[in-house]
Coordinates of C-alpha atoms in Angstrom, one line a residue:
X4 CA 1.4 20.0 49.6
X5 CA -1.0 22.6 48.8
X6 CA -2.3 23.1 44.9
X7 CA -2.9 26.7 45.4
X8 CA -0.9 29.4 44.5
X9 CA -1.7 33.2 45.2
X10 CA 0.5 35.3 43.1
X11 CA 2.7 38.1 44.2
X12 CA 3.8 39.5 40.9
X13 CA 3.2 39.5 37.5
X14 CA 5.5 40.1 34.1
X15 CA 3.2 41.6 31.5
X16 CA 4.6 41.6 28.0
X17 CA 1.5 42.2 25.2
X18 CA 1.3 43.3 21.7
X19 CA -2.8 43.6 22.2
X20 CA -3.9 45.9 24.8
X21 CA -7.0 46.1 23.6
X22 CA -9.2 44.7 27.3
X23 CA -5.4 44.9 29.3
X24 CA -6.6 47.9 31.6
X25 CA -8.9 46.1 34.0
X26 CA -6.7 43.2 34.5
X27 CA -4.0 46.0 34.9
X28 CA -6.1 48.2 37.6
X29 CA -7.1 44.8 39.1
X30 CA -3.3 43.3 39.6
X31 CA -2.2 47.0 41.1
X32 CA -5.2 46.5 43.3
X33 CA -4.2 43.5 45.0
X34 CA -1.0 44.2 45.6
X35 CA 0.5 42.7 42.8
X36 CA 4.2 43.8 42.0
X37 CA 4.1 44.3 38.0
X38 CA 7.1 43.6 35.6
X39 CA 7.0 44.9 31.9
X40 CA 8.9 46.1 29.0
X41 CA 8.6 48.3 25.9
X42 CA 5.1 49.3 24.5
X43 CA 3.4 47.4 27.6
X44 CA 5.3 48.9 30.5
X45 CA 4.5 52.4 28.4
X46 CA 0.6 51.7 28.8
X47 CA 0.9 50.5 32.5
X48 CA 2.5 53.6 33.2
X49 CA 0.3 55.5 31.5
X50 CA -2.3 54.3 33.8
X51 CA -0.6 55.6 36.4
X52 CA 0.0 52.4 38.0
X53 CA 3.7 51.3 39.3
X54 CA 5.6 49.3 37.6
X55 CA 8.8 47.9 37.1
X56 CA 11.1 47.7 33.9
X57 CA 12.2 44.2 33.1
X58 CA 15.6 46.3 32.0
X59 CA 16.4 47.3 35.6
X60 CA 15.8 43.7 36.9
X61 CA 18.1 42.0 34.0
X62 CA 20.8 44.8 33.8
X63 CA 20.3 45.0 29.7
X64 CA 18.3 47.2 27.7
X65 CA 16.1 46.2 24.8
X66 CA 18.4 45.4 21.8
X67 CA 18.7 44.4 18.5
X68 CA 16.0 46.8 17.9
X69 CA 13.8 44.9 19.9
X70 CA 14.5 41.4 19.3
X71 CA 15.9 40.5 22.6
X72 CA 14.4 42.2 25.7
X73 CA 13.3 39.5 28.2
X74 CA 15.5 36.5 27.0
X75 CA 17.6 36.5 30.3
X76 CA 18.4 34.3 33.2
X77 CA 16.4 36.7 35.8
X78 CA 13.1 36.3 33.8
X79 CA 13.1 33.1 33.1
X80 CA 14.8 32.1 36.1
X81 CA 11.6 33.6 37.7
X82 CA 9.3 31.9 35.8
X83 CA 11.2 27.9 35.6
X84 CA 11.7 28.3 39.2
X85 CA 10.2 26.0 41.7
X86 CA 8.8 26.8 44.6
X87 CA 9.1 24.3 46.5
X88 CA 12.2 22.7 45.6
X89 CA 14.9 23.6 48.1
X90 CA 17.7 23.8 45.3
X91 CA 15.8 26.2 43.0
X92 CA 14.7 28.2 45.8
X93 CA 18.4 28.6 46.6
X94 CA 19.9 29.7 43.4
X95 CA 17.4 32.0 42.9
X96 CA 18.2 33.7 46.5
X97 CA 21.8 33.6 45.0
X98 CA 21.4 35.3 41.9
X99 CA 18.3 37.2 43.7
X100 CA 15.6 36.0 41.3
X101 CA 12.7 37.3 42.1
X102 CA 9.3 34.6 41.4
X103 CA 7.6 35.6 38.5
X104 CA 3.8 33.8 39.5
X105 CA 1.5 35.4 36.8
X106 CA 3.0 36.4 32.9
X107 CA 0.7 37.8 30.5
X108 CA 1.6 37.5 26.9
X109 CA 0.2 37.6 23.4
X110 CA 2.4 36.7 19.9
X111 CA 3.4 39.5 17.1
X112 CA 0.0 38.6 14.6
X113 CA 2.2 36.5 12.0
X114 CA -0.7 35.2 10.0
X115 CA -2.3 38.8 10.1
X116 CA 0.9 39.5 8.9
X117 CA 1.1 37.1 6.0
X118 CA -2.5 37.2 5.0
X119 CA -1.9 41.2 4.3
X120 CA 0.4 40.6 1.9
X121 CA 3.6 42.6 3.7
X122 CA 6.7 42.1 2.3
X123 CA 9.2 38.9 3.8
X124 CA 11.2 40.9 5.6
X125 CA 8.1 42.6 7.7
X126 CA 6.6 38.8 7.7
X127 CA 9.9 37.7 9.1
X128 CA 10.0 40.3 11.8
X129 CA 6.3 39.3 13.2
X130 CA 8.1 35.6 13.8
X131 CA 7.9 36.2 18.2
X132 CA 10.8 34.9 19.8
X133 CA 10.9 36.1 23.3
X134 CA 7.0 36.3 23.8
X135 CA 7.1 32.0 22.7
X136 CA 10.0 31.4 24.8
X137 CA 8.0 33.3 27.7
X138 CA 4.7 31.1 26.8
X139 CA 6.4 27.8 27.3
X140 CA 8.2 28.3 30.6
X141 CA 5.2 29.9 32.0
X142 CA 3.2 27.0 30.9
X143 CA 5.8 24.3 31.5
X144 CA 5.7 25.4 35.2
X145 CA 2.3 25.3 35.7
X146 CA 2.6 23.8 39.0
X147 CA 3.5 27.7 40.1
X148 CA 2.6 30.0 37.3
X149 CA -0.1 31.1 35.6
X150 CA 0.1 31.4 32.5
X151 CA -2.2 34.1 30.0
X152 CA -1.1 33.5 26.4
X153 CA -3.6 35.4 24.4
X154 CA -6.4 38.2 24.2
X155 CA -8.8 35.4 24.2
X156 CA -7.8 34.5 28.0
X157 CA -8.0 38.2 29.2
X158 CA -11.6 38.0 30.3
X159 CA -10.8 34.5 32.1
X160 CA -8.4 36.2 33.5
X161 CA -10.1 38.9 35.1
X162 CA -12.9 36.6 36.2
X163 CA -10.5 34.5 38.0
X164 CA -8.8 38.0 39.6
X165 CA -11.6 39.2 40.7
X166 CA -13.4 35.6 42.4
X167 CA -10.3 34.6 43.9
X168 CA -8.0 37.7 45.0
X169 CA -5.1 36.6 43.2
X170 CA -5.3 32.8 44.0
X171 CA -5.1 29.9 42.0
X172 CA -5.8 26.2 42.0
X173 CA -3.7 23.7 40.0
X174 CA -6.5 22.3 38.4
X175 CA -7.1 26.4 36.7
X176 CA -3.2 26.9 36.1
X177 CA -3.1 23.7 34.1
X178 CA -6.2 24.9 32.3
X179 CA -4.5 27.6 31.5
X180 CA -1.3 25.9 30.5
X181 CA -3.1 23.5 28.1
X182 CA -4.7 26.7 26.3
X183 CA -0.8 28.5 25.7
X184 CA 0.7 25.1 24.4
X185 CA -2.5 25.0 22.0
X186 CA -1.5 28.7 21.0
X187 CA 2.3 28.0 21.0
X188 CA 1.7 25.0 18.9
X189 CA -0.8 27.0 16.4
X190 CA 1.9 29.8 15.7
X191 CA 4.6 27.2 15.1
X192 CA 2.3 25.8 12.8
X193 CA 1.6 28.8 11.2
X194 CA 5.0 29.6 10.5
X195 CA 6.2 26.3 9.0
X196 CA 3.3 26.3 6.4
X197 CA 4.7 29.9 5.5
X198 CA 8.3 28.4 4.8
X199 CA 7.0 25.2 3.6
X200 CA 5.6 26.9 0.7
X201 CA 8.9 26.6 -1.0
X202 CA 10.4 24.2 1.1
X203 CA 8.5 21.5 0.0
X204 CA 9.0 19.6 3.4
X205 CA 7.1 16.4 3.2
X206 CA 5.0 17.1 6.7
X207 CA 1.6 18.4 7.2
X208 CA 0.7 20.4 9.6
X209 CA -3.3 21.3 10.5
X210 CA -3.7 23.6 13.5
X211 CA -7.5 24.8 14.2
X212 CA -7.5 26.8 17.3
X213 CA -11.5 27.2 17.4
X214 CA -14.2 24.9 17.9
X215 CA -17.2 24.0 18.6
X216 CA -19.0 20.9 20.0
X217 CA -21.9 19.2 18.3
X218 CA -25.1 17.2 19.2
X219 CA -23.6 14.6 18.0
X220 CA -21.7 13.1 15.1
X221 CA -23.1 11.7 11.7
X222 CA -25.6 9.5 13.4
X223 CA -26.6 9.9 17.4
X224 CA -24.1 7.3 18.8
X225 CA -20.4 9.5 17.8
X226 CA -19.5 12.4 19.3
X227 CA -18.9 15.3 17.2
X228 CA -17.0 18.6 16.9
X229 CA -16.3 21.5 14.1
X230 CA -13.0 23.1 13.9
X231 CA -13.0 26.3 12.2
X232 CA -14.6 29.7 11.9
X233 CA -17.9 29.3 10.4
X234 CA -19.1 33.4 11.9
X235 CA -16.4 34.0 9.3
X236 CA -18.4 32.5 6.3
X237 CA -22.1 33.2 7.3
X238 CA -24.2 34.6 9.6
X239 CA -27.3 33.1 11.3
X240 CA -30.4 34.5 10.8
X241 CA -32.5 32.0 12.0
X242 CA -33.3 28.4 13.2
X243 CA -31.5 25.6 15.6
X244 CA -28.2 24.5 16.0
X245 CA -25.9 23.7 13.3
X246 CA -25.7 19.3 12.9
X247 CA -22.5 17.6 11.7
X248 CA -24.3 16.6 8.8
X249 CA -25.6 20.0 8.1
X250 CA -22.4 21.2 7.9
X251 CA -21.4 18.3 5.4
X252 CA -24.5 19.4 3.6
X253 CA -23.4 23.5 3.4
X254 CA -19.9 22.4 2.6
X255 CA -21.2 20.6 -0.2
X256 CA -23.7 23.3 -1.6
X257 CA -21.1 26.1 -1.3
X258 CA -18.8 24.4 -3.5
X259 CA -21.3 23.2 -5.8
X260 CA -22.6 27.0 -5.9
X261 CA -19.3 28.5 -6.1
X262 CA -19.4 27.3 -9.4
X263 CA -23.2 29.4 -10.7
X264 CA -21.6 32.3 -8.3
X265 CA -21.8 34.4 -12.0
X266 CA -24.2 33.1 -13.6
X267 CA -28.7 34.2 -14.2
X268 CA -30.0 33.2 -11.0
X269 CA -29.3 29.4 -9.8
X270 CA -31.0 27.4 -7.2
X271 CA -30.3 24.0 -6.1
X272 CA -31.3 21.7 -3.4
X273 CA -28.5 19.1 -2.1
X274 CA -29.3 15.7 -0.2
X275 CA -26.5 14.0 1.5
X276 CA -24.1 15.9 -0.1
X277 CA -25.6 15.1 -3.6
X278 CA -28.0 18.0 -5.9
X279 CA -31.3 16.6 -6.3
X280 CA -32.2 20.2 -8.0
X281 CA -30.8 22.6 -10.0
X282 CA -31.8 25.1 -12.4
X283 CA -31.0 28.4 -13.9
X284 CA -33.3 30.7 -14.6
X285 CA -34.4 34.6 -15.4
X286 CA -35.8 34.9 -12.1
X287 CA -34.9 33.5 -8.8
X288 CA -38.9 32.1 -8.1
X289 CA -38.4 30.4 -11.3
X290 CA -35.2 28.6 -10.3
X291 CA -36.5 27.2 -7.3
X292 CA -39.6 26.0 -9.1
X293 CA -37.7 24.2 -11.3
X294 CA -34.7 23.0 -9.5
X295 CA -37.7 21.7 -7.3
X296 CA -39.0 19.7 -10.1
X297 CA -35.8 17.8 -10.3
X298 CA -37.0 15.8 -7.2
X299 CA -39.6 17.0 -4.9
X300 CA -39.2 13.7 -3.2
X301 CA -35.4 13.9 -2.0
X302 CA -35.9 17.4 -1.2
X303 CA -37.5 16.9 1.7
X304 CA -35.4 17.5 4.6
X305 CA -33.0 19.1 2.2
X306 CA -30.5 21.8 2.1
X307 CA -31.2 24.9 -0.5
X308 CA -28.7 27.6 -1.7
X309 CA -28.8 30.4 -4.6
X310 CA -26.8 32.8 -6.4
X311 CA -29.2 35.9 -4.9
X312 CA -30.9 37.7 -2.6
X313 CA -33.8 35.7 -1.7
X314 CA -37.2 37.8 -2.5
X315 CA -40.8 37.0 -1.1
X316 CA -41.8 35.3 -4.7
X317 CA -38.9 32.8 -4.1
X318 CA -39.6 32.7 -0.2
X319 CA -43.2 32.1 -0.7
X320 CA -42.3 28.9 -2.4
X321 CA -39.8 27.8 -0.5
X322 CA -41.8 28.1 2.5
X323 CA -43.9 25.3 1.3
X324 CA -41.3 22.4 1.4
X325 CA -39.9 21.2 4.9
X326 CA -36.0 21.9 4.7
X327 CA -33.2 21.9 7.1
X328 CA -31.1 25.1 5.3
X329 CA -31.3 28.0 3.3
X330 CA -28.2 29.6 2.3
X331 CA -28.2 32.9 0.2
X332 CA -26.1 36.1 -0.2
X333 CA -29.0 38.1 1.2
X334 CA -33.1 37.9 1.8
X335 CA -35.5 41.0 1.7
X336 CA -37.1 42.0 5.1
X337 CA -40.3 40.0 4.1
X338 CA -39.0 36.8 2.8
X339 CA -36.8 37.0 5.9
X340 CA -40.1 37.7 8.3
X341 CA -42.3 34.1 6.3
X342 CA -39.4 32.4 6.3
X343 CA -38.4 32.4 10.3
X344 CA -42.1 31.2 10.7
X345 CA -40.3 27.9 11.0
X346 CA -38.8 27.7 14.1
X347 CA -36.0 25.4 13.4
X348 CA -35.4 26.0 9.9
X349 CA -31.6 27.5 9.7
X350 CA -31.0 30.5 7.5
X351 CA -27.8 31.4 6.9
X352 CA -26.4 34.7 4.8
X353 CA -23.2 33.8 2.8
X354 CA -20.8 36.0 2.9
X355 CA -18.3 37.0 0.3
X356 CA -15.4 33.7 0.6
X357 CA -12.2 32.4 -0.7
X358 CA -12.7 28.6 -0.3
X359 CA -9.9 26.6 0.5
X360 CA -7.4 25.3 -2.1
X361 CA -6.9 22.1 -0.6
X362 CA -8.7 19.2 1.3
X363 CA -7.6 16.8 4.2
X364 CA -9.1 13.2 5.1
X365 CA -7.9 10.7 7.7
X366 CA -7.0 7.6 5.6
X367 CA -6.0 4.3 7.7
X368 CA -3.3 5.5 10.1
X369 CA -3.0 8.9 8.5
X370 CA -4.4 11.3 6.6
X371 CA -4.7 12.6 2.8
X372 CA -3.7 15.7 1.3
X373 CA -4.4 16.7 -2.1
X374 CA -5.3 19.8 -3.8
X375 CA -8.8 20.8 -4.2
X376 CA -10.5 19.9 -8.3
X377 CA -10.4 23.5 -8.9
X378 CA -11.0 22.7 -12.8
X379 CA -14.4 23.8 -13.9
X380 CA -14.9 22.3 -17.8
X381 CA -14.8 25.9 -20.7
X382 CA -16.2 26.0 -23.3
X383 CA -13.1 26.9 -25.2
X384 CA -11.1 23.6 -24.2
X385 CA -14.0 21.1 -24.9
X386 CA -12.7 18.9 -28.3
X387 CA -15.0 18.0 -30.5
X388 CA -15.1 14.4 -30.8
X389 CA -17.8 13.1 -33.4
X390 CA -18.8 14.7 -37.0
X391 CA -22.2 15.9 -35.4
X392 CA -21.4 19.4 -33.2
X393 CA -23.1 20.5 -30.0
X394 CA -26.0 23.5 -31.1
X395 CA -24.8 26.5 -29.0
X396 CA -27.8 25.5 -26.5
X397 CA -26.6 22.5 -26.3
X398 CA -23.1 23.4 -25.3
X399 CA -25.0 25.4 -22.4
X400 CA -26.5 22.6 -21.5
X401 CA -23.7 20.3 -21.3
X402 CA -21.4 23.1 -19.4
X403 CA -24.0 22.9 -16.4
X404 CA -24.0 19.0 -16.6
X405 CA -21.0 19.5 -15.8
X406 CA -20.5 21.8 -13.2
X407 CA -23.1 19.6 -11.4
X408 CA -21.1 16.3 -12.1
X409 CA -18.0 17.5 -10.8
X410 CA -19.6 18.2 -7.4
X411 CA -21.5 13.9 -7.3
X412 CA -20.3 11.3 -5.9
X413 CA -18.8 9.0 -8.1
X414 CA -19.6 6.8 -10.2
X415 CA -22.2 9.8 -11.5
X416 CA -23.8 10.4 -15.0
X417 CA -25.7 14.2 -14.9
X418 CA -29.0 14.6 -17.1
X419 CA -29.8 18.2 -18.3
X420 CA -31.9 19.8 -20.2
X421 CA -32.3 23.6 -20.6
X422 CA -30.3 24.4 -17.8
X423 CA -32.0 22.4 -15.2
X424 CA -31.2 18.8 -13.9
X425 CA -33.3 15.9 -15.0
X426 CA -31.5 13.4 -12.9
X427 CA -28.2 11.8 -11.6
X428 CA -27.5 8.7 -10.7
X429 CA -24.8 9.2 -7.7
X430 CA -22.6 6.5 -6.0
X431 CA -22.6 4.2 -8.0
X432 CA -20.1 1.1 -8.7
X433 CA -20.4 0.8 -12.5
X434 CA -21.3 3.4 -14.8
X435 CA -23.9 2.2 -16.8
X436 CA -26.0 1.5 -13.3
X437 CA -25.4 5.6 -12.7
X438 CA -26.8 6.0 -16.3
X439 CA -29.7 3.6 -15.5
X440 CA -30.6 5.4 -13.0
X441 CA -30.3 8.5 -14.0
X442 CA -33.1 7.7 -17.0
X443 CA -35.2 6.0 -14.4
X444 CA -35.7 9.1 -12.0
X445 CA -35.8 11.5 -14.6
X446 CA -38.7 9.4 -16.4
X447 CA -40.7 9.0 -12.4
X448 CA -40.5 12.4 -12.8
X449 CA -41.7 13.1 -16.1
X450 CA -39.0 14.8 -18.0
X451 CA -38.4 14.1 -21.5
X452 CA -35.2 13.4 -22.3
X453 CA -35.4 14.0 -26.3
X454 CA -32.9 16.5 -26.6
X455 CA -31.2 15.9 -23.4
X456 CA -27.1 15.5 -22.5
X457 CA -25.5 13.7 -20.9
X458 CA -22.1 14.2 -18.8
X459 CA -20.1 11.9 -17.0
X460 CA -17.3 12.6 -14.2
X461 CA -15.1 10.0 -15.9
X462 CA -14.2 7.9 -19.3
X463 CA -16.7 5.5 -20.7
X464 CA -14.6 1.9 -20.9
X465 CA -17.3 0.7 -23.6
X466 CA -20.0 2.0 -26.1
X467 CA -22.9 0.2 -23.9
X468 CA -23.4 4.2 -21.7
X469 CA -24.1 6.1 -25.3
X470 CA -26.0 3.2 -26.4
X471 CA -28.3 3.6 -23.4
X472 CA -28.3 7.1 -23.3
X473 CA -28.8 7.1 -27.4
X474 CA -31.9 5.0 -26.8
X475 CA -33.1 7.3 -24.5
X476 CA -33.1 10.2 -26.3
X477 CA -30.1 12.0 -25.3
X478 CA -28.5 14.2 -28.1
X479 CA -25.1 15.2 -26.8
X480 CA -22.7 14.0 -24.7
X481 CA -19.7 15.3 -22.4
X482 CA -16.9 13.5 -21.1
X483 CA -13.1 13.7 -20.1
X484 CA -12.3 11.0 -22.9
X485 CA -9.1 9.1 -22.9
X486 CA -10.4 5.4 -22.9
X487 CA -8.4 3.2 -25.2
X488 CA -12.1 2.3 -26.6
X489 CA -13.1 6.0 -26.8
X490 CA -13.3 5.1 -30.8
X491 CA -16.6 2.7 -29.8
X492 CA -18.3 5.4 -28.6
X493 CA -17.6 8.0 -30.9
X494 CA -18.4 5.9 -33.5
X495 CA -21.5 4.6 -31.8
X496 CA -22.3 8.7 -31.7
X497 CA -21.4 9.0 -35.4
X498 CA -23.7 6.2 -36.6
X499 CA -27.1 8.0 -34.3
X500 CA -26.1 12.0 -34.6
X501 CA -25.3 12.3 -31.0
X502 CA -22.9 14.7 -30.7
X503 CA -19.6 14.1 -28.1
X504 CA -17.3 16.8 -26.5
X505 CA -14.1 16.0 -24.4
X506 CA -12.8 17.6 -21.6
X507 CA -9.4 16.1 -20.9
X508 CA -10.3 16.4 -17.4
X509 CA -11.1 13.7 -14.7
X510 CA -13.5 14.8 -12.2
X511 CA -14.1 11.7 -9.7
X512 CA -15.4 12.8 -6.5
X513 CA -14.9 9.5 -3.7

């Protein structure tokens, strides 16, 4: 039993036409009888290339304004049809079925659709019925047909026309097959998250229809991959190939910046998903410098973003420290020019973004969902805890703290002072080791923490953190409260004039 197939017709039913033409030209070329309808049979014709109207070969029009135009026995009886089964072969002679051995067809842009904010009724109408149905049975029977079901596969397409005259192996119609279910399965997708907004349908659906493969995983051993549309959230100046834990790293600093996105200019330097830097400051030079003296050690290696246009001040610096990204809204032509001296350093330009509003992690057998902590601490909900009150720099200072605690890995306590971090302690099991260490690295690294404050992504059980952090010359704390032995520590604050805000708000980050 041969595996190839060479094609003697064709239905062509697209909304794109956008790169249809050649395929077109080369299908009339070789002989290829062409089926079409509506707006497509239009362009064919257009072209002044023959072709025939799916109408005349079912016997109905187009009706329904357009709803039903190739959901009929003759079309799909052309497509589910196979060859080489005597029976089928038979009723199709019977009902004169003619084989339909190539169909080209995109879907009505639904998300397009949604994500323009058109009205239900217009969303509703982009829900493809016929062009689906089409999709399947051509890639069901992929034993005959070949199957094109999007614009991505036009230029595969044409490649194949054109080296093969119209011929195909199993091994290329399955290839093709396997790309329609994936594009079948994404606009199903698509459309139940639409309804399931309301719905509330206890499913999740995740559908991803681009990729890309990486050098590896988080260590060299495990494959890795990336499923989305990074070209859609930067571009690529400069510098190698993207890791798996690069990506981990950007993910990180985006979200962490997201949060200084309106603020002086703000530079900080992550490490495993963790800020080792971060300042505000009048100039951009002078937030590097000083997100920089957080912990030149861990920034090594490291992964730098900002809040502006990098300038050749800033890029001079920056130049001097080994890093793996740099992630800004823009760089001047110089800064650009010294800073792609380094061959593999990756530069990336951020564009303008709408993050996502929830997050997805596999979890034993499954997978959990929960909405992203879109909660950033104000200044108008902190309560005032203790009879000593934040001074208005103060409150500044504790409002970064945390911002950056929100985005560490807990257990984390966040050192500040004067809008630059002194330390964190990240990761840690209890919270007073967090605070320990914390006071350690900011004193290896010479801050003074007299005046300091402190914040913490989660309750304090006991007095011993405020003690500590008392002792060390911290001056005001922040915290989401809600211990039943919050009183220790406010007291603990009353008796040393710290003073103590509370947020309300939990910000563990696992």
């Amino acid at each position: 039993m041969s595996t190839s197939r060479k094609a003697a017709s064709a239905l062509i039913s697209v909304f794109h036409k956008d790169g249809l033409e050649p395929i077109v030209r080369k299908l009339h070329q070789l002989g290829i009888t062409l089926y079409s309808t509506g707006g497509t049979e239009s362009f064919i014709r257009d072209l002044g290339i023959p072709v025939e109207a799916v109408e005349s070969l079912t016997g109905y029009p187009s009706i329904l304004g357009g709803r039903v135009k190739t959901l009929h026995p003759k079309v799909f009886g052309g497509i589910l049809g196979r060859r080489e089964l005597a029976d089928d072969k038979g009723q199709m002679q019977q009902y004169e079925i003619p084989s339909l051995d190539i169909v080209v067809v995109d879907l009505y842009p639904f998300e397009k659709t949604v994500a323009s904010g058109a009205s239900e009724q217009d969303i509703i109408e982009k829900i493809d019925i016929g062009g689906i149905s089409l999709i399947r049975a051509a890639a069901k029977n992929f034993r005959d047909v070949l199957c094109v079901a999007s614009q991505d596969d036009y230029a595969p397409l044409l490649a194949l026309l054109e080296k093969a005259g119209g011929e195909s192996t199993l091994e290329e119609r399955q290839a093709f097959a396997a790309n329609a279910f994936q594009v079948s399965s994404h606009y199903d997708t698509a459309i139940f998250n639409y309804f399931n907004r309301k719905a509330g349908v206890q499913a999740l659906k995740v559908s991803e229809p681009s990729g890309r493969v990486l050098r590896y995983g988080e260590n060299p051993h495990q494959k890795g991959m990336f499923f989305g549309d990074f070209e859609a959230l930067f571009d690529q100046l400069h510098g190698k190939e993207l890791s798996y834990n690069n990506l981990l790293d950007i993910d990180a600093a985006v979200n962490l910046m997201e949060e200084f996105r309106q603020d002086d200019p703000t530079f900080a330097i992550l490490k495993h998903n963790n800020a080792c830097g971060v300042a505000t400051r009048p100039t951009l030079a002078e937030a590097y410098r000083d997100a920089l003296a957080g912990d030149p050690v861990s920034a090594f290696g490291g992964i730098l973003i900002c809040n502006r246009p990098i300038d050749l001040a800033t890029a001079a610096q920056v130049n001097e420290l080994f890093c793996e990204v740099v992630i800004a809204p823009g760089y001047q032509a110089d800064a650009l020019e010294l800073l792609k001296g380094k061959k593999n350093r990756i530069l990336l330009v951020q564009k303008p973004l709408t993050l996502p509003e929830t997050q997805v992690r596999t979890c034993l057998n499954g997978l959990l969902w929960q909405e992203k902590d879109a909660k950033t601490d104000q200044r108008d909900e902190l309560q005032q805890a203790t009879k000593t009150r934040p001074t208005p720099a103060e409150t500044e200072d504790l409002l970064f703290a945390s911002k950056i605690c929100k985005h560490t890995k807990s257990n984390t306590i966040v050192l500040a002072k004067g809008k630059q971090l002194c330390a964190s302690g990240t990761g840690q099991t209890s919270r007073v080791d967090a605070l320990n260490q914390a006071i350690h690295k900011a004193k290896s690294f010479d801050f003074e923490l007299n005046g300091a404050v402190m914040a913490s992504d989660a309750f304090f059980p006991f007095p011993d953190c405020v003690e500590i952090a008392g002792k060390a010359g911290i001056r005001a704390v922040i915290q989401p409260g809600g211990s039943i032995k919050d009183q220790l520590s406010i007291d603990y604050c009353n008796e040393n004039g710290i003073a103590m805000v509370m947020t309300g708000t939990r910000h563990f980050k696992h």
